[in-house]
Short mmCIF file of C-alpha atoms and ligand atoms in Angstrom, two decimals:
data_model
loop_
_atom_site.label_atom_id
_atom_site.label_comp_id
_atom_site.label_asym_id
_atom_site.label_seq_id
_atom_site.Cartn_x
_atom_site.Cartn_y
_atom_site.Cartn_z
CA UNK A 780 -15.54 -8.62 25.67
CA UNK A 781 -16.78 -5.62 27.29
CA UNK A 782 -20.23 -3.75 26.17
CA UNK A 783 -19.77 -0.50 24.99
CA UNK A 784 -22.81 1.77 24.34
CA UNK A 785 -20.85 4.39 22.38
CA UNK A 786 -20.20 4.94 19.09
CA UNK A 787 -17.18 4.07 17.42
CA UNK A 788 -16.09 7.35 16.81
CA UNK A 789 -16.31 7.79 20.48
CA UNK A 790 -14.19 4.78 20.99
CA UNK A 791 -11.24 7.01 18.95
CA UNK A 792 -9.91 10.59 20.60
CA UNK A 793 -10.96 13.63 18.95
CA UNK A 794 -8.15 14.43 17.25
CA UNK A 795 -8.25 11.12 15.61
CA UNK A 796 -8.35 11.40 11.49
CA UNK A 797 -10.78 9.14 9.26
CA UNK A 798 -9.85 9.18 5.57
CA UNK A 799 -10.09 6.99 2.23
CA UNK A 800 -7.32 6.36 0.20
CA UNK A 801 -6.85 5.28 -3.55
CA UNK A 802 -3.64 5.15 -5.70
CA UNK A 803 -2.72 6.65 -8.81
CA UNK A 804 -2.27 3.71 -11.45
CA UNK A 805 -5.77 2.36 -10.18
CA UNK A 806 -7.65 5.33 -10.67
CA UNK A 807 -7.00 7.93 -12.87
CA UNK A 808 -6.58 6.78 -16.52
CA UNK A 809 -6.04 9.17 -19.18
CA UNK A 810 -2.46 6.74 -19.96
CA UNK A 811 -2.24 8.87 -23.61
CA UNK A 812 -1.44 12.82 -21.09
CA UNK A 813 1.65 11.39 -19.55
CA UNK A 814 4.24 8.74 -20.09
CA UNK A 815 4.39 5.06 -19.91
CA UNK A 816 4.77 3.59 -16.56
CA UNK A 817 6.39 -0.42 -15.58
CA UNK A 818 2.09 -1.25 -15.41
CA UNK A 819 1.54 -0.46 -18.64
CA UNK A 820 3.54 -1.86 -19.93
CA UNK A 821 3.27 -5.47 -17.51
CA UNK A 822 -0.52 -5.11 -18.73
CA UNK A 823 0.28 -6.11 -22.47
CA UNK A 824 1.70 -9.58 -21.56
CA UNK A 825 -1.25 -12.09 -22.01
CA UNK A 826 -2.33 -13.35 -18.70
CA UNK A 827 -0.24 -10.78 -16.56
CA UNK A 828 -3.45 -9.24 -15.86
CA UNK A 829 -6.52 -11.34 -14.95
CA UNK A 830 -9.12 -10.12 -17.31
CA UNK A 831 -7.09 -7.92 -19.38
CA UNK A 832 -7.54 -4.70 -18.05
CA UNK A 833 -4.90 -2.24 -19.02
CA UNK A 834 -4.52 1.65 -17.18
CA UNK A 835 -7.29 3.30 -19.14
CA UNK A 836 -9.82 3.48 -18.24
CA UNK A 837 -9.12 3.06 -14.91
CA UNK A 838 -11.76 4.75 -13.32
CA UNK A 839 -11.76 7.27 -15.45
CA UNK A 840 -10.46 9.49 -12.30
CA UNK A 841 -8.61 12.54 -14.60
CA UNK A 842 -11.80 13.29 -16.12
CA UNK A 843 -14.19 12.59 -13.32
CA UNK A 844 -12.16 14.61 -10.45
CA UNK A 845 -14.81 16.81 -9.45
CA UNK A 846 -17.09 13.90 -8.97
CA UNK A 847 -14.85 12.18 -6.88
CA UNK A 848 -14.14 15.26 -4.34
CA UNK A 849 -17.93 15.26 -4.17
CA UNK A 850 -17.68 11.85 -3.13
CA UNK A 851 -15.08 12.63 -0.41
CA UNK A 852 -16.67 15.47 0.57
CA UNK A 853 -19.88 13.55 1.60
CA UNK A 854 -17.99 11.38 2.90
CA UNK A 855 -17.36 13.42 5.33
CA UNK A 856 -14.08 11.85 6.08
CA UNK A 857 -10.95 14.29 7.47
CA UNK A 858 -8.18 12.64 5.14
CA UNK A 859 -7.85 11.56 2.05
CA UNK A 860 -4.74 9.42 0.86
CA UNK A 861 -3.86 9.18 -3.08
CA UNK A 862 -0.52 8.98 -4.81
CA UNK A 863 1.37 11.28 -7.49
CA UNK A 864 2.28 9.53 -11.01
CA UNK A 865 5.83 9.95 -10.95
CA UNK A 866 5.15 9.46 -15.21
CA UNK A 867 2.49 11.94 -14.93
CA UNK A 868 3.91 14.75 -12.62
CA UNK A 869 8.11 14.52 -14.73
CA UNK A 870 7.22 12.63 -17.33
CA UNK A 871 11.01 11.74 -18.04
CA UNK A 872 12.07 10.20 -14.93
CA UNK A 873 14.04 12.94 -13.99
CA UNK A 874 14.54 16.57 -14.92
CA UNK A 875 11.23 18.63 -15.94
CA UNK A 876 8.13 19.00 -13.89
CA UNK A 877 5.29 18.56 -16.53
CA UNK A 878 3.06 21.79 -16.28
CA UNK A 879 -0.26 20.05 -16.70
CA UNK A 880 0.59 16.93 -14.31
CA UNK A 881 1.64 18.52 -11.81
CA UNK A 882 -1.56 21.33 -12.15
CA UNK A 883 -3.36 18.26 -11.80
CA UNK A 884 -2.89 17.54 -8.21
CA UNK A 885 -2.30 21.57 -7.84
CA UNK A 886 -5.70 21.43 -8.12
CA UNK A 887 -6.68 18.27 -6.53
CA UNK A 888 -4.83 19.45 -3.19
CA UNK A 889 -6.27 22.89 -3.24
CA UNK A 890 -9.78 21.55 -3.88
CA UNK A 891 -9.44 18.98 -0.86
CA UNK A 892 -8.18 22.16 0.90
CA UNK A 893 -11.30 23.93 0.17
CA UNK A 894 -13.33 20.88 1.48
CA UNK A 895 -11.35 20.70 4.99
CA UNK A 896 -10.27 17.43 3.79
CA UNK A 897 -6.16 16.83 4.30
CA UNK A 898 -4.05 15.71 1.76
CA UNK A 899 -1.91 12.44 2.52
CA UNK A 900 0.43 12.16 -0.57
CA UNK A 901 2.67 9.28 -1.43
CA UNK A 902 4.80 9.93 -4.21
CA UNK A 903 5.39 6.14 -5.56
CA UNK A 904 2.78 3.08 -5.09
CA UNK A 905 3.97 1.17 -7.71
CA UNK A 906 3.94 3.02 -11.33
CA UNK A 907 7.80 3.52 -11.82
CA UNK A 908 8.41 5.25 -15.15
CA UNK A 909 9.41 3.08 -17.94
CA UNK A 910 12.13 4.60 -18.70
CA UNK A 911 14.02 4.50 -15.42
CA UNK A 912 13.01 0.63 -16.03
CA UNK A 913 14.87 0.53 -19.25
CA UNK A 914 18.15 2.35 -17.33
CA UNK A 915 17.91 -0.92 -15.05
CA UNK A 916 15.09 0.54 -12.23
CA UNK A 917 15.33 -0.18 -8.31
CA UNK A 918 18.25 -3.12 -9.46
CA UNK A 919 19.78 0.17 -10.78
CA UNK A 920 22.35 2.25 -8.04
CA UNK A 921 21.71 5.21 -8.93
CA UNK A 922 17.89 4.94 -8.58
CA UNK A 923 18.21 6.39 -4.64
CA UNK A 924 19.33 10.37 -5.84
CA UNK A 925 16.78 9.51 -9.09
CA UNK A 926 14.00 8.66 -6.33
CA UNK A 927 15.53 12.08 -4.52
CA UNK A 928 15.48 14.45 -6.99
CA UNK A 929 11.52 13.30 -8.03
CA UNK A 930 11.16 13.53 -4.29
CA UNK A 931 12.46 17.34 -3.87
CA UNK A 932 10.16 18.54 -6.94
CA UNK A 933 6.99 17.03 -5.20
CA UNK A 934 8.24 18.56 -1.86
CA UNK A 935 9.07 22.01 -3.94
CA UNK A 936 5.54 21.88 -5.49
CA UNK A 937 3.15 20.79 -3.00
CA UNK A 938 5.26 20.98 0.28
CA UNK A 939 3.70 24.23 1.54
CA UNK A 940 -0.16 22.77 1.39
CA UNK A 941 0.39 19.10 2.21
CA UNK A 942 2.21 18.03 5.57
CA UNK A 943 2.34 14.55 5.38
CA UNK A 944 4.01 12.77 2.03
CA UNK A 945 4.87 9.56 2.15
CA UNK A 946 8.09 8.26 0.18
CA UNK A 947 7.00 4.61 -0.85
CA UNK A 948 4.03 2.92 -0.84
CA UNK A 949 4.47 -0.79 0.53
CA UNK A 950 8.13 -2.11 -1.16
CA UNK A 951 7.76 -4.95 0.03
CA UNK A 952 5.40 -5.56 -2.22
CA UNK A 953 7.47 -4.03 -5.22
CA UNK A 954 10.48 -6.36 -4.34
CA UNK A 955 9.29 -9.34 -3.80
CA UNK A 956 5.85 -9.56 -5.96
CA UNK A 957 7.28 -7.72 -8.67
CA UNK A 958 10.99 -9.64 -8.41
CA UNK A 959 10.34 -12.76 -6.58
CA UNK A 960 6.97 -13.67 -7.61
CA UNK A 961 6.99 -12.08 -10.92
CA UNK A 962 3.18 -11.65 -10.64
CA UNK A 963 3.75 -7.93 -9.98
CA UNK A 964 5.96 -5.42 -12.82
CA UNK A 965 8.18 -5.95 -13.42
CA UNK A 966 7.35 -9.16 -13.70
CA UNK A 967 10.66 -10.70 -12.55
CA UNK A 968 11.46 -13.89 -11.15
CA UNK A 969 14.82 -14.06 -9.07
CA UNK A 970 14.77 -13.98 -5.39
CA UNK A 971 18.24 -12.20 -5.05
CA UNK A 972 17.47 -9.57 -7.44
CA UNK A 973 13.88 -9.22 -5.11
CA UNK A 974 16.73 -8.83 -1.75
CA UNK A 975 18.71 -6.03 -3.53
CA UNK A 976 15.86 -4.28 -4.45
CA UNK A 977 13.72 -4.34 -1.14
CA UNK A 978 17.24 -2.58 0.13
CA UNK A 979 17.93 -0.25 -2.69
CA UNK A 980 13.83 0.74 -2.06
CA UNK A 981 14.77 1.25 1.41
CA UNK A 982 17.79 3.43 0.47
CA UNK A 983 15.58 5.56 -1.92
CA UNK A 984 12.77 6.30 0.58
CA UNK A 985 15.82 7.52 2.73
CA UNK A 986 17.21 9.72 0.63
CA UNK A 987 13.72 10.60 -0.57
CA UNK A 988 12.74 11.87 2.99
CA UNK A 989 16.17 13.94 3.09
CA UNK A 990 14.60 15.98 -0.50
CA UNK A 991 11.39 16.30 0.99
CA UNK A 992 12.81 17.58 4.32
CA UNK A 993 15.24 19.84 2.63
CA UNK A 994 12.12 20.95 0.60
CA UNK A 995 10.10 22.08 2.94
CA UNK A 996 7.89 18.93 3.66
CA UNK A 997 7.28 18.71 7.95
CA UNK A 998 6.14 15.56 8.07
CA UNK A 999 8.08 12.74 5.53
CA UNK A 1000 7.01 8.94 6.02
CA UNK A 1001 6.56 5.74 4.58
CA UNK A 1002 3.87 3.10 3.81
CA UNK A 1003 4.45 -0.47 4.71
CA UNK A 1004 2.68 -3.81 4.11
CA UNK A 1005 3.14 -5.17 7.56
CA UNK A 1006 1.33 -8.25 9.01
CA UNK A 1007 1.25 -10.09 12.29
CA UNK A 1008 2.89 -13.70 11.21
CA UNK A 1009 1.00 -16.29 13.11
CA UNK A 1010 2.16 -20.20 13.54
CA UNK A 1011 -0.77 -22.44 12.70
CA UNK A 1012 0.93 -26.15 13.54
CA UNK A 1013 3.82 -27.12 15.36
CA UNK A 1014 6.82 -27.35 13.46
CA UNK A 1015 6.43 -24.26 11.40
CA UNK A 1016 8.15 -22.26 13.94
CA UNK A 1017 11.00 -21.55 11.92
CA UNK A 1018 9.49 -20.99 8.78
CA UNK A 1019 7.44 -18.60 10.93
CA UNK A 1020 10.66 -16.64 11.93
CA UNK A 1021 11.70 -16.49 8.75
CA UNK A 1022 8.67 -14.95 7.02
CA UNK A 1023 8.26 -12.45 9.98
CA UNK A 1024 12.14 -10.88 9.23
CA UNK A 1025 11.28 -11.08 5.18
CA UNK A 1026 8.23 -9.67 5.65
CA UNK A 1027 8.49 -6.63 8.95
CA UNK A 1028 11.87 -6.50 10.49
CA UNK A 1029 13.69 -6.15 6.86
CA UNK A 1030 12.29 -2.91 6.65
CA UNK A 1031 11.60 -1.83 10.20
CA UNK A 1032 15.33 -2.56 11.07
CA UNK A 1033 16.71 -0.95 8.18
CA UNK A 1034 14.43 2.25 9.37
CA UNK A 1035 15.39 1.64 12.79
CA UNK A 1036 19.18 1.89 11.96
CA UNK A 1037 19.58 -1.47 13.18
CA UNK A 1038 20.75 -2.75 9.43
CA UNK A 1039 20.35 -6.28 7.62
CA UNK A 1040 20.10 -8.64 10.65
CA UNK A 1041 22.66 -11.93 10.52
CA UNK A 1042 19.68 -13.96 10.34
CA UNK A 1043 18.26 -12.37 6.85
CA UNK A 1044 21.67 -12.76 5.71
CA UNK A 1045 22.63 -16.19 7.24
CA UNK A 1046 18.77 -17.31 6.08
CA UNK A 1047 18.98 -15.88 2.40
CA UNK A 1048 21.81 -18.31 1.56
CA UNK A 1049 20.84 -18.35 -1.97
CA UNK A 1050 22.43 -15.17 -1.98
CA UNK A 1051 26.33 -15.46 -1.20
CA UNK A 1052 26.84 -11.60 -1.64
CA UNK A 1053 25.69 -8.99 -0.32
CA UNK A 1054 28.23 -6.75 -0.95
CA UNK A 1055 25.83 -4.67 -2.76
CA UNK A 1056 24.96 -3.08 1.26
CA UNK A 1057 27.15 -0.30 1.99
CA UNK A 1058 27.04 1.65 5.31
CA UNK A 1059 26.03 4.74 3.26
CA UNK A 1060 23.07 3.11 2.34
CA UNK A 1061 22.40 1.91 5.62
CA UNK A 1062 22.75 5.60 6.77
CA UNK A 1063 20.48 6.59 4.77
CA UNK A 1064 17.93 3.61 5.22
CA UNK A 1065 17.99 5.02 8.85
CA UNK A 1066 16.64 8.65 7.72
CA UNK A 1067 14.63 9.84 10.71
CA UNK A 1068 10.89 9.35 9.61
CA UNK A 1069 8.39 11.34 10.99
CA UNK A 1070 5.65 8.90 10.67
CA UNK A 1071 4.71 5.26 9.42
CA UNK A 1072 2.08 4.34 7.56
CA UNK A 1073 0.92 0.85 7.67
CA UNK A 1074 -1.18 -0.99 5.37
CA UNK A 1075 -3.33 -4.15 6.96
CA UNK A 1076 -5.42 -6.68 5.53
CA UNK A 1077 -4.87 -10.00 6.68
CA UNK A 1078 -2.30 -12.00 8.76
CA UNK A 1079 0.04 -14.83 7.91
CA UNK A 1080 -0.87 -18.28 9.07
CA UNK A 1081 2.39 -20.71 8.64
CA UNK A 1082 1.81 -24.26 8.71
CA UNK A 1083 3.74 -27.16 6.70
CA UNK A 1084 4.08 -28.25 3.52
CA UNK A 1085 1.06 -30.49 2.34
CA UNK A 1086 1.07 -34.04 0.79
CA UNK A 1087 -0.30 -31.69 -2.20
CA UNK A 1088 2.56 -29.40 -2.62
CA UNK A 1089 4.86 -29.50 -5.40
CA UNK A 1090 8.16 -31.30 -4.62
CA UNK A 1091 10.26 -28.67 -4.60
CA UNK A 1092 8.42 -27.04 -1.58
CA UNK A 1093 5.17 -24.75 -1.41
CA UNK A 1094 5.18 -23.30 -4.75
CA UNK A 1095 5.31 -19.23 -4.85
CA UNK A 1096 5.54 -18.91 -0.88
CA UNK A 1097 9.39 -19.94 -1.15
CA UNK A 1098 9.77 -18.01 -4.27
CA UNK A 1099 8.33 -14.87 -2.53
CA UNK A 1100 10.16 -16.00 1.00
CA UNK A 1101 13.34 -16.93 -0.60
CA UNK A 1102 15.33 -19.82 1.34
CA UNK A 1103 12.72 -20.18 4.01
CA UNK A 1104 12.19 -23.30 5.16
CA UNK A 1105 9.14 -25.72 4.18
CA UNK A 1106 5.89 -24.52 4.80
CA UNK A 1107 3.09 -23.58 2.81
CA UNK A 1108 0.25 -20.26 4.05
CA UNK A 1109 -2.60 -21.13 5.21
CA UNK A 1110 -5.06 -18.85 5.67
CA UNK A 1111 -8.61 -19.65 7.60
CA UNK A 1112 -11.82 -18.55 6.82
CA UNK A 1113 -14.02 -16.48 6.96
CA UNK A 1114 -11.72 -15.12 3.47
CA UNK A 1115 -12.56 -12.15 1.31
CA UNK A 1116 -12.75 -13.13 -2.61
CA UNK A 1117 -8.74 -12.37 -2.23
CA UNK A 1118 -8.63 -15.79 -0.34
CA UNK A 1119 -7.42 -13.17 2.23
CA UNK A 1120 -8.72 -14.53 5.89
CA UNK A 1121 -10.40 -11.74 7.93
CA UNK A 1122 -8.96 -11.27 11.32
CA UNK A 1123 -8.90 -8.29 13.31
CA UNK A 1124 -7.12 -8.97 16.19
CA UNK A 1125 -4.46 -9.52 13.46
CA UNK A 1126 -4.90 -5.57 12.80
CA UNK A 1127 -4.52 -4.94 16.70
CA UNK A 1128 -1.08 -7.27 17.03
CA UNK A 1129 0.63 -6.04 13.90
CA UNK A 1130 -0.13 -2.10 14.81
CA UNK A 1131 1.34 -3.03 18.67
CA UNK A 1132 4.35 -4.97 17.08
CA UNK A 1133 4.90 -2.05 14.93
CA UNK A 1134 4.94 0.45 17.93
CA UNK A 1135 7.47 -1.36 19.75
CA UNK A 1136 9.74 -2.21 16.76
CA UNK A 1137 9.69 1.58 16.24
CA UNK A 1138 8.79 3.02 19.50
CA UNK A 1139 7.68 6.77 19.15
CA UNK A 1140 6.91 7.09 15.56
CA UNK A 1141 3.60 8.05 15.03
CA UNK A 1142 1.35 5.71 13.17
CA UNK A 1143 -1.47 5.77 10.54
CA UNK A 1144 -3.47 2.94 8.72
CA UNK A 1145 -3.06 4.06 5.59
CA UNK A 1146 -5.27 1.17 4.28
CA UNK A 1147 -7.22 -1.20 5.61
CA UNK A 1148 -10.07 -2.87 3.80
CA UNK A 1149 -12.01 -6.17 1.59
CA UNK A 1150 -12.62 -7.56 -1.42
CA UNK A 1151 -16.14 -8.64 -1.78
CA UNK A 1152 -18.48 -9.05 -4.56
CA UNK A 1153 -21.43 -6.99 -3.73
CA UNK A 1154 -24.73 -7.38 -4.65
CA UNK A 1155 -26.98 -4.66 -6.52
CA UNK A 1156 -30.28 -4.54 -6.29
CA UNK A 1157 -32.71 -1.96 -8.20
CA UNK A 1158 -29.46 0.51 -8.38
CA UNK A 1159 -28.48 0.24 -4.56
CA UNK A 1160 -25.13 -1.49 -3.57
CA UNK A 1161 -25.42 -3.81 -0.92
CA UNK A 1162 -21.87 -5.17 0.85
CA UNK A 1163 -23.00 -6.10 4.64
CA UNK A 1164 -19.30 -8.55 4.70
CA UNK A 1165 -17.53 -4.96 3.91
CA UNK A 1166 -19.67 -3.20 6.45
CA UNK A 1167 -18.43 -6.36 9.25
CA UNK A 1168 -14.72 -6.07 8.14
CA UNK A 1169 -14.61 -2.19 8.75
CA UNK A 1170 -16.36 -2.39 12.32
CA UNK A 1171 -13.84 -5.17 13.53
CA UNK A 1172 -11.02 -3.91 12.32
CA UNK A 1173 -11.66 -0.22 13.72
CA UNK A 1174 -12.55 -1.96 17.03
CA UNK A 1175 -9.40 -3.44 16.68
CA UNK A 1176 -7.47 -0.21 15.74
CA UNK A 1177 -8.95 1.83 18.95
CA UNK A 1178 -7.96 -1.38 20.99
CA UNK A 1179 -4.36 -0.84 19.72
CA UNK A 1180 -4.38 2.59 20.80
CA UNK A 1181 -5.36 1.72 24.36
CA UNK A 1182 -2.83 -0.32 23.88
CA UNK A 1183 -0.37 2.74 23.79
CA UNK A 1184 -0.04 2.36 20.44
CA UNK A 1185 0.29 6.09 18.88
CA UNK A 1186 -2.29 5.56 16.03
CA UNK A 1187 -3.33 9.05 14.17
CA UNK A 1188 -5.60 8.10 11.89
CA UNK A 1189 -7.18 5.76 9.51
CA UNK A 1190 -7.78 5.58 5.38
CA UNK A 1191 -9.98 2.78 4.42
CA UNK A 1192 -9.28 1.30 1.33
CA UNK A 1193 -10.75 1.74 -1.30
CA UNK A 1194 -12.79 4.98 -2.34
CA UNK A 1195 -13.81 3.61 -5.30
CA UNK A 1196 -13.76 0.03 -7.17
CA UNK A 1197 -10.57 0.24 -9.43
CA UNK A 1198 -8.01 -1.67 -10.99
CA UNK A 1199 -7.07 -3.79 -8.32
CA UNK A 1200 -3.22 -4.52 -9.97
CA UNK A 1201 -2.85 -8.50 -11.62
CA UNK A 1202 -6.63 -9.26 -10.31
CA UNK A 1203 -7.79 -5.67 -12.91
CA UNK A 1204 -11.66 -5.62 -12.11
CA UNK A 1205 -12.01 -8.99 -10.76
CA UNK A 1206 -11.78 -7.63 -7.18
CA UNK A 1207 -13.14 -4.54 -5.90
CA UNK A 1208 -12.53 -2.80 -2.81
CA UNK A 1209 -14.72 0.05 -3.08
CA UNK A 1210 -16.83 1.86 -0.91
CA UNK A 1211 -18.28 3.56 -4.25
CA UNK A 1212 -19.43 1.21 -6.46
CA UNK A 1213 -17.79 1.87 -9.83
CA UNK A 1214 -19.37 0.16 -13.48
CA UNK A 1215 -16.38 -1.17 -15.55
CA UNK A 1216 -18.14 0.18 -18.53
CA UNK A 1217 -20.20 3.44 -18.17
CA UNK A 1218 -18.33 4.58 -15.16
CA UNK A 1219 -21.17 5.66 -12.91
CA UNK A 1220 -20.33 5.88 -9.42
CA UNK A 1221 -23.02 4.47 -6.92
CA UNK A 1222 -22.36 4.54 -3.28
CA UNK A 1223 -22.09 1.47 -1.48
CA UNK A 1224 -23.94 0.79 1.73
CA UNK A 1225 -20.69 0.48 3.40
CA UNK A 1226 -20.01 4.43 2.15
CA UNK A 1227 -22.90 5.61 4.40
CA UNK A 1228 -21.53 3.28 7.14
CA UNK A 1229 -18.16 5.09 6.81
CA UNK A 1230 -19.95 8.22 6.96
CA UNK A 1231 -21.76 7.61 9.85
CA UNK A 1232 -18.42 6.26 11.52
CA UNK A 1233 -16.85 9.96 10.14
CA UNK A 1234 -19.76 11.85 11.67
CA UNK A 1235 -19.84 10.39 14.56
CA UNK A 1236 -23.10 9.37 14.46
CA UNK A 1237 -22.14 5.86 14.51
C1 GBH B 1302 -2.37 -3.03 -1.17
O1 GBH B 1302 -1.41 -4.04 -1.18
C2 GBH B 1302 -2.04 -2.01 -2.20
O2 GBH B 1302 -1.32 -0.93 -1.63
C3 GBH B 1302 -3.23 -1.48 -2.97
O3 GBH B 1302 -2.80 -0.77 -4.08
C4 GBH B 1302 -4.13 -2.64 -3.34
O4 GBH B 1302 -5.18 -2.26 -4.18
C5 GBH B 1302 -4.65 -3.23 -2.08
O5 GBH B 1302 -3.62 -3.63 -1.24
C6 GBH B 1302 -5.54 -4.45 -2.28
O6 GBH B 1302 -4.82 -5.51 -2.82
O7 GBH B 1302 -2.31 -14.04 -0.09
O8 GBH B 1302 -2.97 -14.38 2.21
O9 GBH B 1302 -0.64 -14.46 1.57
C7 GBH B 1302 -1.73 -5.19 -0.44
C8 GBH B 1302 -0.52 -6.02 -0.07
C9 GBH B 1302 0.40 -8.17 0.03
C10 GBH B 1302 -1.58 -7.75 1.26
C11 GBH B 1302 0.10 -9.63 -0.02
C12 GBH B 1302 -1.90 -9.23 1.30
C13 GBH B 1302 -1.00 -11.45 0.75
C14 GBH B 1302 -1.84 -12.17 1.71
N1 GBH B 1302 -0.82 -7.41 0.09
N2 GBH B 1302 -0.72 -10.05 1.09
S1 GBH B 1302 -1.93 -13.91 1.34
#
């Protein structure tokens, strides 16, 4: 390891972008001033959500706006990434544009504006309407123009102050933990209804960058969950291979134009059909992107199936890998209180295996970040294993760009402490320290860190 005096700002180019991201559902609250999304409704099963958290508060983020673009402000950061509520912005799925959702961000956009902060919006992480759920959601074919149309009213409405929208936010995640895991909404358990949706997704956030294009939008993308999948005993090789195309190729082929690869068919032999793949869909899969967003937290260590597993194999990792072969995850520690293991270099292989699966599309880190519990002392917010998690992994980000990887910028995850999905307030990401109860915001010590990073003067 070399020594390197400078900061770690000066270990980025100039032009390099620092930001903080935060999603919709998590955040903003206020359920009763729009319509009810798949979450909300997943939150009343008993048990679907940890502690019982449901979308309101939230953090209370409708009502405490101003507050929070103070917080970004100071921040200092150049960026900051946050998603639309497709229930909140045309509140019916399709058709109208609500007037006071869609003011909403009007104002949140023009307000970052004001603050020299850029706007990085993705138009779905995760809060599908529940009414598109009821006409069958992603499992339904017509969901792609549905997706399109939304699409084409956020590029109509914000298109000419925000240059970067993002389609989806992470669909891997939405296919397989909310079809093959079932711990996600819609709470399904069926591994070949989790394969037709991960395409149909892919389809939609094709025909979603066409509407935002045709809009007006100059620079359409996508967020994906990928990870660097790492053998951790012999043996596990082809479990290994198999996780890796479930996990990145699926949807960096598909983007690519290079399709559904034999093996994910061949491998997926629970399903017999795929007949539900048509080259239209594949066409539009292949939309040109203009950038990729990729979200990294941890790798995936493969090993084999312990003496401890469950007969039938490694409990929820085949469910969520369907047909792969016996293995079981194994993550090593140091983990965050996700049971997520911290590795950087994991950050730095996954970001170069991204570049040259899709070589010249610009990429971001659209989030990046841990789940600690911090400590408060006398009103400050101390998180030092936050404060180690960002250094390494932005180490290992401006590694990747010497590299030659073409990385633009950077949104640490979280802003603020919010609902963190099935885990509700159990885990928190935050840089701002958020109280479940009274809502006050107190920033963390990792927020000045970031700021320092963002200034420069770190
Ligand atoms: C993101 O998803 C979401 O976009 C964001 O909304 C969320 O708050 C944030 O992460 C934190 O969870 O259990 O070791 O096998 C994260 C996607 C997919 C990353 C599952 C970790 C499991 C690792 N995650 N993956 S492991």
């Amino acid at each position: 390891a070399s020594e390197s005096p400078g900061t770690i700002r000066e270990s980025f180019p100039d032009d390099f972008v620092f930001g903080v991201a935060t999603s919709s559902w998590q955040i903003e609250g206020s359920s009763s001033t729009r319509s009810e999304s798949i979450w909300d409704r997943f939150a009343k099963i008993p048990g679907a959500i940890v502690d019982g958290s449901t979308g309101d508060p939230a953090c209370d983020h409708l009502n405490r706006v101003d507050e929070d673009l103070a917080l970004i402000s100071e921040l200092g950061v150049g960026a900051y990434r946050f998603s639309v509520s497709w229930p909140r912005f045309m509140p019916g799925g399709t058709g109208t544009v609500a007037h006071s959702g869609a003011g909403f961000y009007d104002r949140l956009i023009d307000s970052l504006l004001e603050r020299g902060v850029q706007p990085l919006l993705t138009a779905y992480h995760w809060d599908l309407p529940q009414s598109l759920q009821d006409e069958g959601g992603w499992l339904h074919p017509d969901m792609p123009r549905w997706f399109a149309d939304y699409c084409h009213a956020l590029g109509e409405r914000y298109g000419d102050r925000v240059s970067h929208m993002a389609t989806l936010n992470e669909p891997w995640v939405s296919a397989f933990l909310g079809y093959a895991a079932g711990i996600h909404a819609p709470g399904v358990v069926n591994s070949t209804q989790a394969l037709e949706v991960a395409y149909r997704l892919m389809v939609a956030s094709g025909h979603g960058i066409g509407a935002l294009t045709d809009a007006g939008v100059s620079n359409p993308g996508i967020v994906l969950n990928l990870t660097t999948v790492r053998v951790d005993q012999p043996g596990a090789e082809k479990a290994r291979d198999h996780i890796d195309r479930l996990q990145n190729t699926l949807f960096t082929d598909l983007l690519a134009g290079r399709g559904i690869s034999d093996e994910v068919r061949d491998t997926t032999d629970i399903l017999t059909d795929w007949s539900f793949v048509t080259d239209e869909g594949l066409e539009a899969a292949a939309t040109p992107i203009s950038w990729l967003g990729v979200n990294y937290y941890t790798p995936i260590r493969v090993g084999l199936p312990r003496d401890t597993d469950q007969a039938t194999g490694v409990g929820q990792d085949t469910v969520v890998y369907p047909a792969c072969p016996p293995a079981s995850l194994r993550p090593r520690g140091p983990l965050t209180t996700m049971g997520w293991e911290v590795d950087p270099q994991g950050l730095r292989d996954t970001l170069v295996e991204t570049a040259a699966a899709l070589p010249g599309v610009p990429l971001w880190v659209t989030e990046n970040g841990a789940a600690y519990a911090d400590r408060v002392i006398d009103g400050d917010v101390y998180d030092p294993d936050r404060i180690s998690y960002l250094t390494g992994h932005l180490g290992a980000a401006a590694e990747a760009i010497s590299d030659g990887v073409p990385l633009q910028g950077y949104c640490a995850w979280s802003l603020l402490d919010n609902l963190e999905w099935a885990e509700g307030r159990t885990q928190t990401f935050g840089l701002v320290y958020v109280h479940p109860e009274s809502m006050e915001r107190i920033p963390k010590a990792s927020y000045h860190f970031y700021a320092d990073v963002a200034k420069g003067e770190r």
